[in-house]
PDB file of C-alpha atoms and ligand atoms in Angstrom:
ATOM      1  CA  MET A   1      35.813  -0.180  -3.381  1.00  0.00           C
ATOM      2  CA  ILE A   2      34.582   2.549  -5.664  1.00  0.00           C
ATOM      3  CA  LEU A   3      33.704   5.095  -2.973  1.00  0.00           C
ATOM      4  CA  GLU A   4      36.826   4.961  -0.831  1.00  0.00           C
ATOM      5  CA  ASN A   5      37.579   8.249   1.004  1.00  0.00           C
ATOM      6  CA  ARG A   6      34.100   9.597   0.294  1.00  0.00           C
ATOM      7  CA  VAL A   7      31.783  10.792   3.056  1.00  0.00           C
ATOM      8  CA  ALA A   8      28.064  10.235   2.594  1.00  0.00           C
ATOM      9  CA  LEU A   9      24.954  11.382   4.447  1.00  0.00           C
ATOM     10  CA  VAL A  10      21.816   9.283   4.061  1.00  0.00           C
ATOM     11  CA  THR A  11      18.663  10.845   5.515  1.00  0.00           C
ATOM     12  CA  GLY A  12      16.174   8.400   7.020  1.00  0.00           C
ATOM     13  CA  GLY A  13      18.940   5.822   6.972  1.00  0.00           C
ATOM     14  CA  SER A  14      17.782   3.498   9.722  1.00  0.00           C
ATOM     15  CA  GLN A  15      15.272   1.357   7.845  1.00  0.00           C
ATOM     16  CA  GLY A  16      13.882   0.395   4.456  1.00  0.00           C
ATOM     17  CA  ILE A  17      15.457   1.949   1.380  1.00  0.00           C
ATOM     18  CA  GLY A  18      17.658   4.342   3.405  1.00  0.00           C
ATOM     19  CA  ARG A  19      19.169   1.475   5.399  1.00  0.00           C
ATOM     20  CA  ALA A  20      19.952  -0.475   2.215  1.00  0.00           C
ATOM     21  CA  ILE A  21      21.551   2.646   0.707  1.00  0.00           C
ATOM     22  CA  ALA A  22      23.681   3.284   3.827  1.00  0.00           C
ATOM     23  CA  LEU A  23      24.910  -0.340   3.827  1.00  0.00           C
ATOM     24  CA  ALA A  24      25.613  -0.334   0.084  1.00  0.00           C
ATOM     25  CA  LEU A  25      27.580   2.952   0.173  1.00  0.00           C
ATOM     26  CA  ALA A  26      29.607   1.677   3.140  1.00  0.00           C
ATOM     27  CA  ARG A  27      30.322  -1.607   1.331  1.00  0.00           C
ATOM     28  CA  GLU A  28      31.933   0.494  -1.410  1.00  0.00           C
ATOM     29  CA  GLY A  29      34.181   2.235   1.111  1.00  0.00           C
ATOM     30  CA  ALA A  30      32.247   5.428   1.921  1.00  0.00           C
ATOM     31  CA  LYS A  31      32.063   6.677   5.503  1.00  0.00           C
ATOM     32  CA  VAL A  32      28.357   7.025   6.174  1.00  0.00           C
ATOM     33  CA  GLY A  33      26.298   9.382   8.326  1.00  0.00           C
ATOM     34  CA  VAL A  34      23.088   7.544   9.132  1.00  0.00           C
ATOM     35  CA  ASN A  35      20.438  10.157   9.857  1.00  0.00           C
ATOM     36  CA  PHE A  36      17.408   9.199  11.927  1.00  0.00           C
ATOM     37  CA  TYR A  37      14.322  10.925  13.216  1.00  0.00           C
ATOM     38  CA  PRO A  38      14.945  12.126  16.807  1.00  0.00           C
ATOM     39  CA  GLY A  39      13.953   9.449  19.312  1.00  0.00           C
ATOM     40  CA  GLU A  40      14.364   6.539  16.893  1.00  0.00           C
ATOM     41  CA  GLU A  41      18.043   5.932  17.698  1.00  0.00           C
ATOM     42  CA  GLU A  42      18.020   2.144  18.219  1.00  0.00           C
ATOM     43  CA  ARG A  43      17.502   1.158  14.588  1.00  0.00           C
ATOM     44  CA  ALA A  44      20.074   3.707  13.349  1.00  0.00           C
ATOM     45  CA  LYS A  45      22.610   2.362  15.848  1.00  0.00           C
ATOM     46  CA  LYS A  46      22.018  -1.166  14.505  1.00  0.00           C
ATOM     47  CA  VAL A  47      22.802   0.026  10.980  1.00  0.00           C
ATOM     48  CA  VAL A  48      26.014   1.643  12.261  1.00  0.00           C
ATOM     49  CA  GLU A  49      26.947  -1.567  14.090  1.00  0.00           C
ATOM     50  CA  GLU A  50      26.314  -3.600  10.933  1.00  0.00           C
ATOM     51  CA  ILE A  51      28.533  -1.276   8.876  1.00  0.00           C
ATOM     52  CA  GLU A  52      31.290  -1.301  11.486  1.00  0.00           C
ATOM     53  CA  GLY A  53      30.974  -5.096  11.814  1.00  0.00           C
ATOM     54  CA  ASN A  54      31.787  -5.296   8.099  1.00  0.00           C
ATOM     55  CA  GLY A  55      34.881  -3.138   8.619  1.00  0.00           C
ATOM     56  CA  GLY A  56      33.341   0.164   7.515  1.00  0.00           C
ATOM     57  CA  ARG A  57      32.871   3.494   9.255  1.00  0.00           C
ATOM     58  CA  ALA A  58      29.537   5.092  10.143  1.00  0.00           C
ATOM     59  CA  PHE A  59      27.967   7.517  12.569  1.00  0.00           C
ATOM     60  CA  ALA A  60      24.300   7.835  13.586  1.00  0.00           C
ATOM     61  CA  VAL A  61      23.040  11.386  13.682  1.00  0.00           C
ATOM     62  CA  ALA A  62      19.595  12.657  14.722  1.00  0.00           C
ATOM     63  CA  ALA A  63      17.644  15.407  12.957  1.00  0.00           C
ATOM     64  CA  ASP A  64      14.165  15.970  11.668  1.00  0.00           C
ATOM     65  CA  VAL A  65      14.971  16.910   8.068  1.00  0.00           C
ATOM     66  CA  GLY A  66      12.106  19.412   8.170  1.00  0.00           C
ATOM     67  CA  ASP A  67      13.817  21.316  11.000  1.00  0.00           C
ATOM     68  CA  ARG A  68      16.301  23.740   9.454  1.00  0.00           C
ATOM     69  CA  SER A  69      18.468  24.408  12.501  1.00  0.00           C
ATOM     70  CA  ALA A  70      18.583  20.699  13.434  1.00  0.00           C
ATOM     71  CA  VAL A  71      19.763  19.939   9.893  1.00  0.00           C
ATOM     72  CA  ARG A  72      22.553  22.540  10.152  1.00  0.00           C
ATOM     73  CA  GLU A  73      23.676  21.071  13.478  1.00  0.00           C
ATOM     74  CA  MET A  74      23.606  17.549  11.996  1.00  0.00           C
ATOM     75  CA  VAL A  75      25.780  18.571   9.042  1.00  0.00           C
ATOM     76  CA  ASP A  76      28.282  20.374  11.330  1.00  0.00           C
ATOM     77  CA  LEU A  77      28.519  17.373  13.657  1.00  0.00           C
ATOM     78  CA  LEU A  78      28.911  14.940  10.791  1.00  0.00           C
ATOM     79  CA  SER A  79      31.681  16.899   9.113  1.00  0.00           C
ATOM     80  CA  GLU A  80      33.504  17.084  12.457  1.00  0.00           C
ATOM     81  CA  ARG A  81      33.208  13.297  12.930  1.00  0.00           C
ATOM     82  CA  LEU A  82      33.655  11.938   9.403  1.00  0.00           C
ATOM     83  CA  GLY A  83      34.813  14.862   7.249  1.00  0.00           C
ATOM     84  CA  ASP A  84      33.052  17.129   4.749  1.00  0.00           C
ATOM     85  CA  ILE A  85      30.124  15.520   2.984  1.00  0.00           C
ATOM     86  CA  ASP A  86      30.705  14.437  -0.630  1.00  0.00           C
ATOM     87  CA  ILE A  87      27.534  12.453  -1.216  1.00  0.00           C
ATOM     88  CA  LEU A  88      24.071  13.437   0.003  1.00  0.00           C
ATOM     89  CA  VAL A  89      21.192  11.007  -0.365  1.00  0.00           C
ATOM     90  CA  ASN A  90      17.876  12.714   0.384  1.00  0.00           C
ATOM     91  CA  ASN A  91      15.866   9.630   1.254  1.00  0.00           C
ATOM     92  CA  ALA A  92      13.756  10.518   4.329  1.00  0.00           C
ATOM     93  CA  GLY A  93      10.088  10.458   3.450  1.00  0.00           C
ATOM     94  CA  ILE A  94       6.644   9.892   4.892  1.00  0.00           C
ATOM     95  CA  THR A  95       3.131   9.261   3.626  1.00  0.00           C
ATOM     96  CA  ARG A  96      -0.101  10.645   5.076  1.00  0.00           C
ATOM     97  CA  ASP A  97      -2.591   9.380   2.523  1.00  0.00           C
ATOM     98  CA  SER A  98      -6.193  10.472   2.082  1.00  0.00           C
ATOM     99  CA  LEU A  99      -8.455  11.725  -0.661  1.00  0.00           C
ATOM    100  CA  LEU A 100      -8.045  15.471  -1.106  1.00  0.00           C
ATOM    101  CA  LEU A 101     -11.440  16.530   0.260  1.00  0.00           C
ATOM    102  CA  ARG A 102     -10.677  14.702   3.495  1.00  0.00           C
ATOM    103  CA  MET A 103      -7.014  15.654   3.683  1.00  0.00           C
ATOM    104  CA  LYS A 104      -6.164  17.365   6.964  1.00  0.00           C
ATOM    105  CA  ASP A 105      -4.012  20.509   6.902  1.00  0.00           C
ATOM    106  CA  GLU A 106      -1.371  18.749   8.990  1.00  0.00           C
ATOM    107  CA  ASP A 107      -1.212  15.814   6.553  1.00  0.00           C
ATOM    108  CA  TRP A 108      -0.425  18.227   3.729  1.00  0.00           C
ATOM    109  CA  ASP A 109       1.997  20.299   5.828  1.00  0.00           C
ATOM    110  CA  GLN A 110       3.939  17.355   7.283  1.00  0.00           C
ATOM    111  CA  VAL A 111       4.436  15.611   3.961  1.00  0.00           C
ATOM    112  CA  ILE A 112       5.622  18.786   2.233  1.00  0.00           C
ATOM    113  CA  ALA A 113       7.877  19.658   5.210  1.00  0.00           C
ATOM    114  CA  THR A 114       9.582  16.259   5.269  1.00  0.00           C
ATOM    115  CA  ASN A 115       9.569  15.149   1.632  1.00  0.00           C
ATOM    116  CA  LEU A 116      10.192  18.476  -0.117  1.00  0.00           C
ATOM    117  CA  THR A 117      11.413  21.114   2.345  1.00  0.00           C
ATOM    118  CA  GLY A 118      13.619  18.427   3.913  1.00  0.00           C
ATOM    119  CA  VAL A 119      15.389  18.031   0.557  1.00  0.00           C
ATOM    120  CA  PHE A 120      15.937  21.800   0.374  1.00  0.00           C
ATOM    121  CA  ASN A 121      17.174  22.007   3.978  1.00  0.00           C
ATOM    122  CA  CYS A 122      19.686  19.152   3.688  1.00  0.00           C
ATOM    123  CA  THR A 123      20.937  20.104   0.238  1.00  0.00           C
ATOM    124  CA  ARG A 124      21.523  23.754   1.081  1.00  0.00           C
ATOM    125  CA  ALA A 125      23.312  22.726   4.267  1.00  0.00           C
ATOM    126  CA  VAL A 126      25.880  20.580   2.411  1.00  0.00           C
ATOM    127  CA  LEU A 127      26.181  22.486  -0.864  1.00  0.00           C
ATOM    128  CA  ARG A 128      28.834  24.980   0.231  1.00  0.00           C
ATOM    129  CA  MET A 129      31.306  22.208   1.133  1.00  0.00           C
ATOM    130  CA  MET A 130      30.712  20.511  -2.223  1.00  0.00           C
ATOM    131  CA  LEU A 131      31.186  23.808  -4.085  1.00  0.00           C
ATOM    132  CA  LYS A 132      34.493  24.354  -2.268  1.00  0.00           C
ATOM    133  CA  LYS A 133      35.728  20.885  -3.235  1.00  0.00           C
ATOM    134  CA  ARG A 134      34.342  21.209  -6.761  1.00  0.00           C
ATOM    135  CA  TRP A 135      32.959  17.695  -6.353  1.00  0.00           C
ATOM    136  CA  GLY A 136      29.657  16.405  -5.076  1.00  0.00           C
ATOM    137  CA  ARG A 137      26.838  13.961  -5.609  1.00  0.00           C
ATOM    138  CA  ILE A 138      23.276  14.782  -4.649  1.00  0.00           C
ATOM    139  CA  ILE A 139      20.812  11.929  -5.044  1.00  0.00           C
ATOM    140  CA  ASN A 140      17.159  12.529  -4.294  1.00  0.00           C
ATOM    141  CA  ILE A 141      14.694   9.713  -3.758  1.00  0.00           C
ATOM    142  CA  ALA A 142      11.556  10.731  -5.646  1.00  0.00           C
ATOM    143  CA  SER A 143       8.699   8.337  -6.546  1.00  0.00           C
ATOM    144  CA  VAL A 144       6.666   6.997  -9.407  1.00  0.00           C
ATOM    145  CA  VAL A 145       3.766   8.844  -7.720  1.00  0.00           C
ATOM    146  CA  GLY A 146       5.381  12.205  -8.480  1.00  0.00           C
ATOM    147  CA  LEU A 147       5.540  11.223 -12.161  1.00  0.00           C
ATOM    148  CA  ILE A 148       2.182   9.568 -12.894  1.00  0.00           C
ATOM    149  CA  GLY A 149       0.058  10.333  -9.802  1.00  0.00           C
ATOM    150  CA  ASN A 150      -1.947   8.104  -7.465  1.00  0.00           C
ATOM    151  CA  PRO A 151      -5.357   8.785  -5.922  1.00  0.00           C
ATOM    152  CA  GLY A 152      -5.116   9.554  -2.194  1.00  0.00           C
ATOM    153  CA  GLN A 153      -1.569  10.891  -2.463  1.00  0.00           C
ATOM    154  CA  CYS A 154      -1.904  14.525  -3.642  1.00  0.00           C
ATOM    155  CA  ASN A 155       0.387  15.686  -0.819  1.00  0.00           C
ATOM    156  CA  TYR A 156       2.986  12.982  -1.484  1.00  0.00           C
ATOM    157  CA  GLY A 157       2.803  13.283  -5.296  1.00  0.00           C
ATOM    158  CA  ALA A 158       3.139  17.077  -5.114  1.00  0.00           C
ATOM    159  CA  ALA A 159       6.192  16.776  -2.866  1.00  0.00           C
ATOM    160  CA  LYS A 160       7.833  14.140  -5.074  1.00  0.00           C
ATOM    161  CA  ALA A 161       7.103  16.066  -8.288  1.00  0.00           C
ATOM    162  CA  GLY A 162       8.654  19.042  -6.482  1.00  0.00           C
ATOM    163  CA  VAL A 163      11.752  16.959  -5.786  1.00  0.00           C
ATOM    164  CA  VAL A 164      12.041  16.211  -9.517  1.00  0.00           C
ATOM    165  CA  GLY A 165      11.837  19.935 -10.383  1.00  0.00           C
ATOM    166  CA  PHE A 166      14.347  20.753  -7.634  1.00  0.00           C
ATOM    167  CA  THR A 167      16.726  18.104  -9.022  1.00  0.00           C
ATOM    168  CA  LYS A 168      16.631  19.535 -12.534  1.00  0.00           C
ATOM    169  CA  CYS A 169      17.035  23.183 -11.458  1.00  0.00           C
ATOM    170  CA  LEU A 170      19.959  22.460  -9.135  1.00  0.00           C
ATOM    171  CA  ALA A 171      21.635  20.206 -11.721  1.00  0.00           C
ATOM    172  CA  ARG A 172      21.724  23.221 -14.051  1.00  0.00           C
ATOM    173  CA  GLU A 173      22.954  25.536 -11.267  1.00  0.00           C
ATOM    174  CA  VAL A 174      25.919  23.490 -10.061  1.00  0.00           C
ATOM    175  CA  GLY A 175      26.939  21.329 -13.016  1.00  0.00           C
ATOM    176  CA  GLY A 176      29.843  23.672 -13.788  1.00  0.00           C
ATOM    177  CA  ARG A 177      31.270  23.007 -10.307  1.00  0.00           C
ATOM    178  CA  GLY A 178      31.640  19.247 -10.608  1.00  0.00           C
ATOM    179  CA  ILE A 179      28.450  18.475  -8.720  1.00  0.00           C
ATOM    180  CA  THR A 180      25.836  16.140 -10.170  1.00  0.00           C
ATOM    181  CA  VAL A 181      22.231  16.119  -9.012  1.00  0.00           C
ATOM    182  CA  ASN A 182      19.969  13.217  -9.893  1.00  0.00           C
ATOM    183  CA  ALA A 183      16.759  11.620  -8.702  1.00  0.00           C
ATOM    184  CA  VAL A 184      15.789   7.999  -8.356  1.00  0.00           C
ATOM    185  CA  ALA A 185      12.099   7.201  -8.708  1.00  0.00           C
ATOM    186  CA  PRO A 186      11.228   3.886  -7.067  1.00  0.00           C
ATOM    187  CA  GLY A 187       7.970   2.143  -7.907  1.00  0.00           C
ATOM    188  CA  PHE A 188       6.621  -0.414  -5.451  1.00  0.00           C
ATOM    189  CA  ILE A 189       9.373  -1.425  -3.020  1.00  0.00           C
ATOM    190  CA  GLU A 190       8.771  -3.718  -0.039  1.00  0.00           C
ATOM    191  CA  THR A 191       9.385  -1.638   3.103  1.00  0.00           C
ATOM    192  CA  GLU A 192       7.491  -0.489   6.202  1.00  0.00           C
ATOM    193  CA  MET A 193       6.003   2.275   4.066  1.00  0.00           C
ATOM    194  CA  THR A 194       4.305  -0.128   1.645  1.00  0.00           C
ATOM    195  CA  ALA A 195       3.534  -2.742   4.333  1.00  0.00           C
ATOM    196  CA  LYS A 196       0.614  -0.465   5.285  1.00  0.00           C
ATOM    197  CA  LEU A 197      -1.037  -0.868   1.849  1.00  0.00           C
ATOM    198  CA  SER A 198      -4.099  -3.108   1.512  1.00  0.00           C
ATOM    199  CA  GLN A 199      -3.663  -6.489  -0.184  1.00  0.00           C
ATOM    200  CA  GLU A 200      -5.843  -5.174  -3.014  1.00  0.00           C
ATOM    201  CA  ALA A 201      -3.616  -2.132  -3.577  1.00  0.00           C
ATOM    202  CA  LYS A 202      -0.497  -4.360  -3.550  1.00  0.00           C
ATOM    203  CA  GLU A 203      -2.019  -6.665  -6.171  1.00  0.00           C
ATOM    204  CA  THR A 204      -3.002  -3.710  -8.365  1.00  0.00           C
ATOM    205  CA  PHE A 205       0.593  -2.457  -8.258  1.00  0.00           C
ATOM    206  CA  LEU A 206       1.963  -5.936  -8.992  1.00  0.00           C
ATOM    207  CA  GLN A 207      -0.204  -6.305 -12.090  1.00  0.00           C
ATOM    208  CA  ARG A 208       1.409  -3.165 -13.477  1.00  0.00           C
ATOM    209  CA  ILE A 209       5.009  -4.421 -13.060  1.00  0.00           C
ATOM    210  CA  PRO A 210       6.457  -6.186 -16.151  1.00  0.00           C
ATOM    211  CA  LEU A 211       9.229  -7.755 -14.046  1.00  0.00           C
ATOM    212  CA  GLY A 212       6.471  -9.427 -12.028  1.00  0.00           C
ATOM    213  CA  ARG A 213       7.710  -8.751  -8.506  1.00  0.00           C
ATOM    214  CA  PRO A 214       7.864  -5.915  -6.005  1.00  0.00           C
ATOM    215  CA  GLY A 215      11.225  -4.185  -5.673  1.00  0.00           C
ATOM    216  CA  LYS A 216      13.649  -4.718  -2.796  1.00  0.00           C
ATOM    217  CA  PRO A 217      15.410  -1.834  -1.023  1.00  0.00           C
ATOM    218  CA  GLU A 218      18.667  -3.221  -2.503  1.00  0.00           C
ATOM    219  CA  ASP A 219      17.298  -2.663  -6.034  1.00  0.00           C
ATOM    220  CA  VAL A 220      17.202   1.071  -5.272  1.00  0.00           C
ATOM    221  CA  ALA A 221      20.514   1.062  -3.381  1.00  0.00           C
ATOM    222  CA  GLY A 222      22.392  -0.351  -6.394  1.00  0.00           C
ATOM    223  CA  VAL A 223      21.324   2.560  -8.576  1.00  0.00           C
ATOM    224  CA  VAL A 224      22.250   5.062  -5.857  1.00  0.00           C
ATOM    225  CA  VAL A 225      25.752   3.558  -5.647  1.00  0.00           C
ATOM    226  CA  PHE A 226      26.058   3.879  -9.426  1.00  0.00           C
ATOM    227  CA  LEU A 227      25.007   7.558  -9.316  1.00  0.00           C
ATOM    228  CA  ALA A 228      27.470   8.225  -6.485  1.00  0.00           C
ATOM    229  CA  SER A 229      30.337   6.579  -8.354  1.00  0.00           C
ATOM    230  CA  SER A 230      32.616   7.882 -11.079  1.00  0.00           C
ATOM    231  CA  ALA A 231      30.777   5.590 -13.537  1.00  0.00           C
ATOM    232  CA  ALA A 232      28.041   8.261 -13.454  1.00  0.00           C
ATOM    233  CA  ASP A 233      30.341  11.294 -13.827  1.00  0.00           C
ATOM    234  CA  TYR A 234      28.486  12.432 -16.972  1.00  0.00           C
ATOM    235  CA  VAL A 235      24.948  11.896 -15.658  1.00  0.00           C
ATOM    236  CA  THR A 236      23.082  14.852 -14.157  1.00  0.00           C
ATOM    237  CA  GLY A 237      19.542  16.192 -13.896  1.00  0.00           C
ATOM    238  CA  GLN A 238      18.096  12.744 -14.559  1.00  0.00           C
ATOM    239  CA  VAL A 239      15.304  10.781 -12.991  1.00  0.00           C
ATOM    240  CA  ILE A 240      16.219   7.085 -12.985  1.00  0.00           C
ATOM    241  CA  HIS A 241      13.163   4.847 -12.694  1.00  0.00           C
ATOM    242  CA  VAL A 242      13.635   1.808 -10.448  1.00  0.00           C
ATOM    243  CA  ASP A 243      10.207   0.287 -10.763  1.00  0.00           C
ATOM    244  CA  GLY A 244      10.462  -3.059 -12.576  1.00  0.00           C
ATOM    245  CA  GLY A 245       9.087  -1.329 -15.665  1.00  0.00           C
ATOM    246  CA  MET A 246       5.920  -0.028 -13.972  1.00  0.00           C
ATOM    247  CA  ILE A 247       6.077   3.075 -16.134  1.00  0.00           C
ATOM    248  CA  ILE A 248       7.705   2.664 -19.521  1.00  0.00           C
TER     249      ILE A 248
HETATM  250  P1  LIG B   1      10.271   3.833   5.420  1.00  0.00           P
HETATM  251  O1  LIG B   1      10.611   2.400   5.590  1.00  0.00           O
HETATM  252  O2  LIG B   1       9.039   4.360   6.048  1.00  0.00           O
HETATM  253  O3  LIG B   1      11.538   4.705   5.855  1.00  0.00           O
HETATM  254  C1  LIG B   1      11.519   6.093   5.837  1.00  0.00           C
HETATM  255  C2  LIG B   1      12.652   6.602   6.668  1.00  0.00           C
HETATM  256  O4  LIG B   1      12.582   8.031   6.700  1.00  0.00           O
HETATM  257  C3  LIG B   1      12.590   6.130   8.106  1.00  0.00           C
HETATM  258  O5  LIG B   1      13.873   5.737   8.509  1.00  0.00           O
HETATM  259  C4  LIG B   1      12.132   7.357   8.848  1.00  0.00           C
HETATM  260  O6  LIG B   1      12.622   7.417  10.139  1.00  0.00           O
HETATM  261  C5  LIG B   1      12.750   8.455   8.035  1.00  0.00           C
HETATM  262  N1  LIG B   1      12.102   9.732   8.268  1.00  0.00           N
HETATM  263  C6  LIG B   1      10.789  10.024   8.167  1.00  0.00           C
HETATM  264  N2  LIG B   1      10.578  11.313   8.462  1.00  0.00           N
HETATM  265  C7  LIG B   1      11.778  11.844   8.784  1.00  0.00           C
HETATM  266  C8  LIG B   1      12.211  13.129   9.164  1.00  0.00           C
HETATM  267  N3  LIG B   1      11.364  14.152   9.284  1.00  0.00           N
HETATM  268  N4  LIG B   1      13.530  13.326   9.412  1.00  0.00           N
HETATM  269  C9  LIG B   1      14.417  12.303   9.299  1.00  0.00           C
HETATM  270  N5  LIG B   1      14.051  11.059   8.928  1.00  0.00           N
HETATM  271  C10 LIG B   1      12.756  10.834   8.677  1.00  0.00           C
HETATM  272  O7  LIG B   1      10.135   4.186   3.875  1.00  0.00           O
HETATM  273  P2  LIG B   1      10.904   3.655   2.563  1.00  0.00           P
HETATM  274  O8  LIG B   1       9.928   2.876   1.795  1.00  0.00           O
HETATM  275  O9  LIG B   1      12.214   3.108   2.913  1.00  0.00           O
HETATM  276  O10 LIG B   1      11.067   5.068   1.817  1.00  0.00           O
HETATM  277  C11 LIG B   1      12.309   5.733   1.634  1.00  0.00           C
HETATM  278  C12 LIG B   1      12.126   6.784   0.555  1.00  0.00           C
HETATM  279  O11 LIG B   1      11.737   6.137  -0.664  1.00  0.00           O
HETATM  280  C13 LIG B   1      11.039   7.800   0.872  1.00  0.00           C
HETATM  281  O12 LIG B   1      11.431   9.080   0.412  1.00  0.00           O
HETATM  282  C14 LIG B   1       9.869   7.297   0.063  1.00  0.00           C
HETATM  283  O13 LIG B   1       8.983   8.338  -0.262  1.00  0.00           O
HETATM  284  C15 LIG B   1      10.578   6.755  -1.169  1.00  0.00           C
HETATM  285  N6  LIG B   1       9.811   5.783  -1.932  1.00  0.00           N
HETATM  286  C16 LIG B   1       9.451   4.573  -1.404  1.00  0.00           C
HETATM  287  C17 LIG B   1       8.721   3.683  -2.176  1.00  0.00           C
HETATM  288  C18 LIG B   1       8.300   2.333  -1.682  1.00  0.00           C
HETATM  289  O14 LIG B   1       7.617   1.626  -2.430  1.00  0.00           O
HETATM  290  N7  LIG B   1       8.679   1.922  -0.499  1.00  0.00           N
HETATM  291  C19 LIG B   1       8.351   4.032  -3.479  1.00  0.00           C
HETATM  292  C20 LIG B   1       8.725   5.265  -3.982  1.00  0.00           C
HETATM  293  C21 LIG B   1       9.474   6.133  -3.201  1.00  0.00           C
HETATM  294  P3  LIG B   1      11.708   6.910  11.380  1.00  0.00           P
HETATM  295  O15 LIG B   1      11.205   5.555  11.031  1.00  0.00           O
HETATM  296  O16 LIG B   1      12.685   6.951  12.476  1.00  0.00           O
HETATM  297  O17 LIG B   1      10.583   7.884  11.509  1.00  0.00           O
END
């Protein structure tokens, strides 16, 4: 168990990539806060039950990551229940796709609020406890779209490119305090988010993947566990591509 005695917070941890990350961190001994969007408690509770059924420890905690005061309350509650947070995985994310000319103000605002401001809110809320301990792992889930673009996703691509810039700036700020900050950029992973894509879009993505298959949430979770572990002690400010070779 390479993460024994560590406390992790996974945002958007009740399904898809976040769920796989929560389960994988717990399997390695971390106590896991499973964040969920308010009102969506059932799925988060199932993840907690699964972790506890395997002998681990977890706690489901509601907060819209875009809501600053809710995030502060979530972090306070979690540190009371499980201890100070050592590992933060900023995973919560949404898409509101449309071509730019047709993009509604709220589609821009919501995606930036969740996918970019959410990363700022959660990171700032946990950073002080990591600075005190002189140890921390911040892992941000970016996207291939923030690196090479995709038509219909200007809001999403801007937010994810922002996450990459945020990762690099903070890595330089806190490296001297034993805190690493990295991003993982998934390509095409089979989750609820990509289930919405048309068959045509899925096939176009598949043709671009040298490994010849879509990714699984577990493919991303494995890299997150690596970045959270001491095997990655000397890795910071990086963007690790988990995309089957989609961009080489
Ligand atoms: P997903 O299945 O749609 O899961 C997203 C999770 O985020 C859900 O649990 C959702 O909770 C939660 N969430 C959304 N808005 C939230 C908010 N404001 N506050 C708290 N939680 C919120 O998507 P996924 O595919 O697993 O994506 C996970 C991350 O990977 C995202 O950042 C996404 O951008 C990134 N990513 C995914 C792919 C892919 O191919 N799937 C590729 C590149 C990057 P509710 O369901 O309760 O709303």
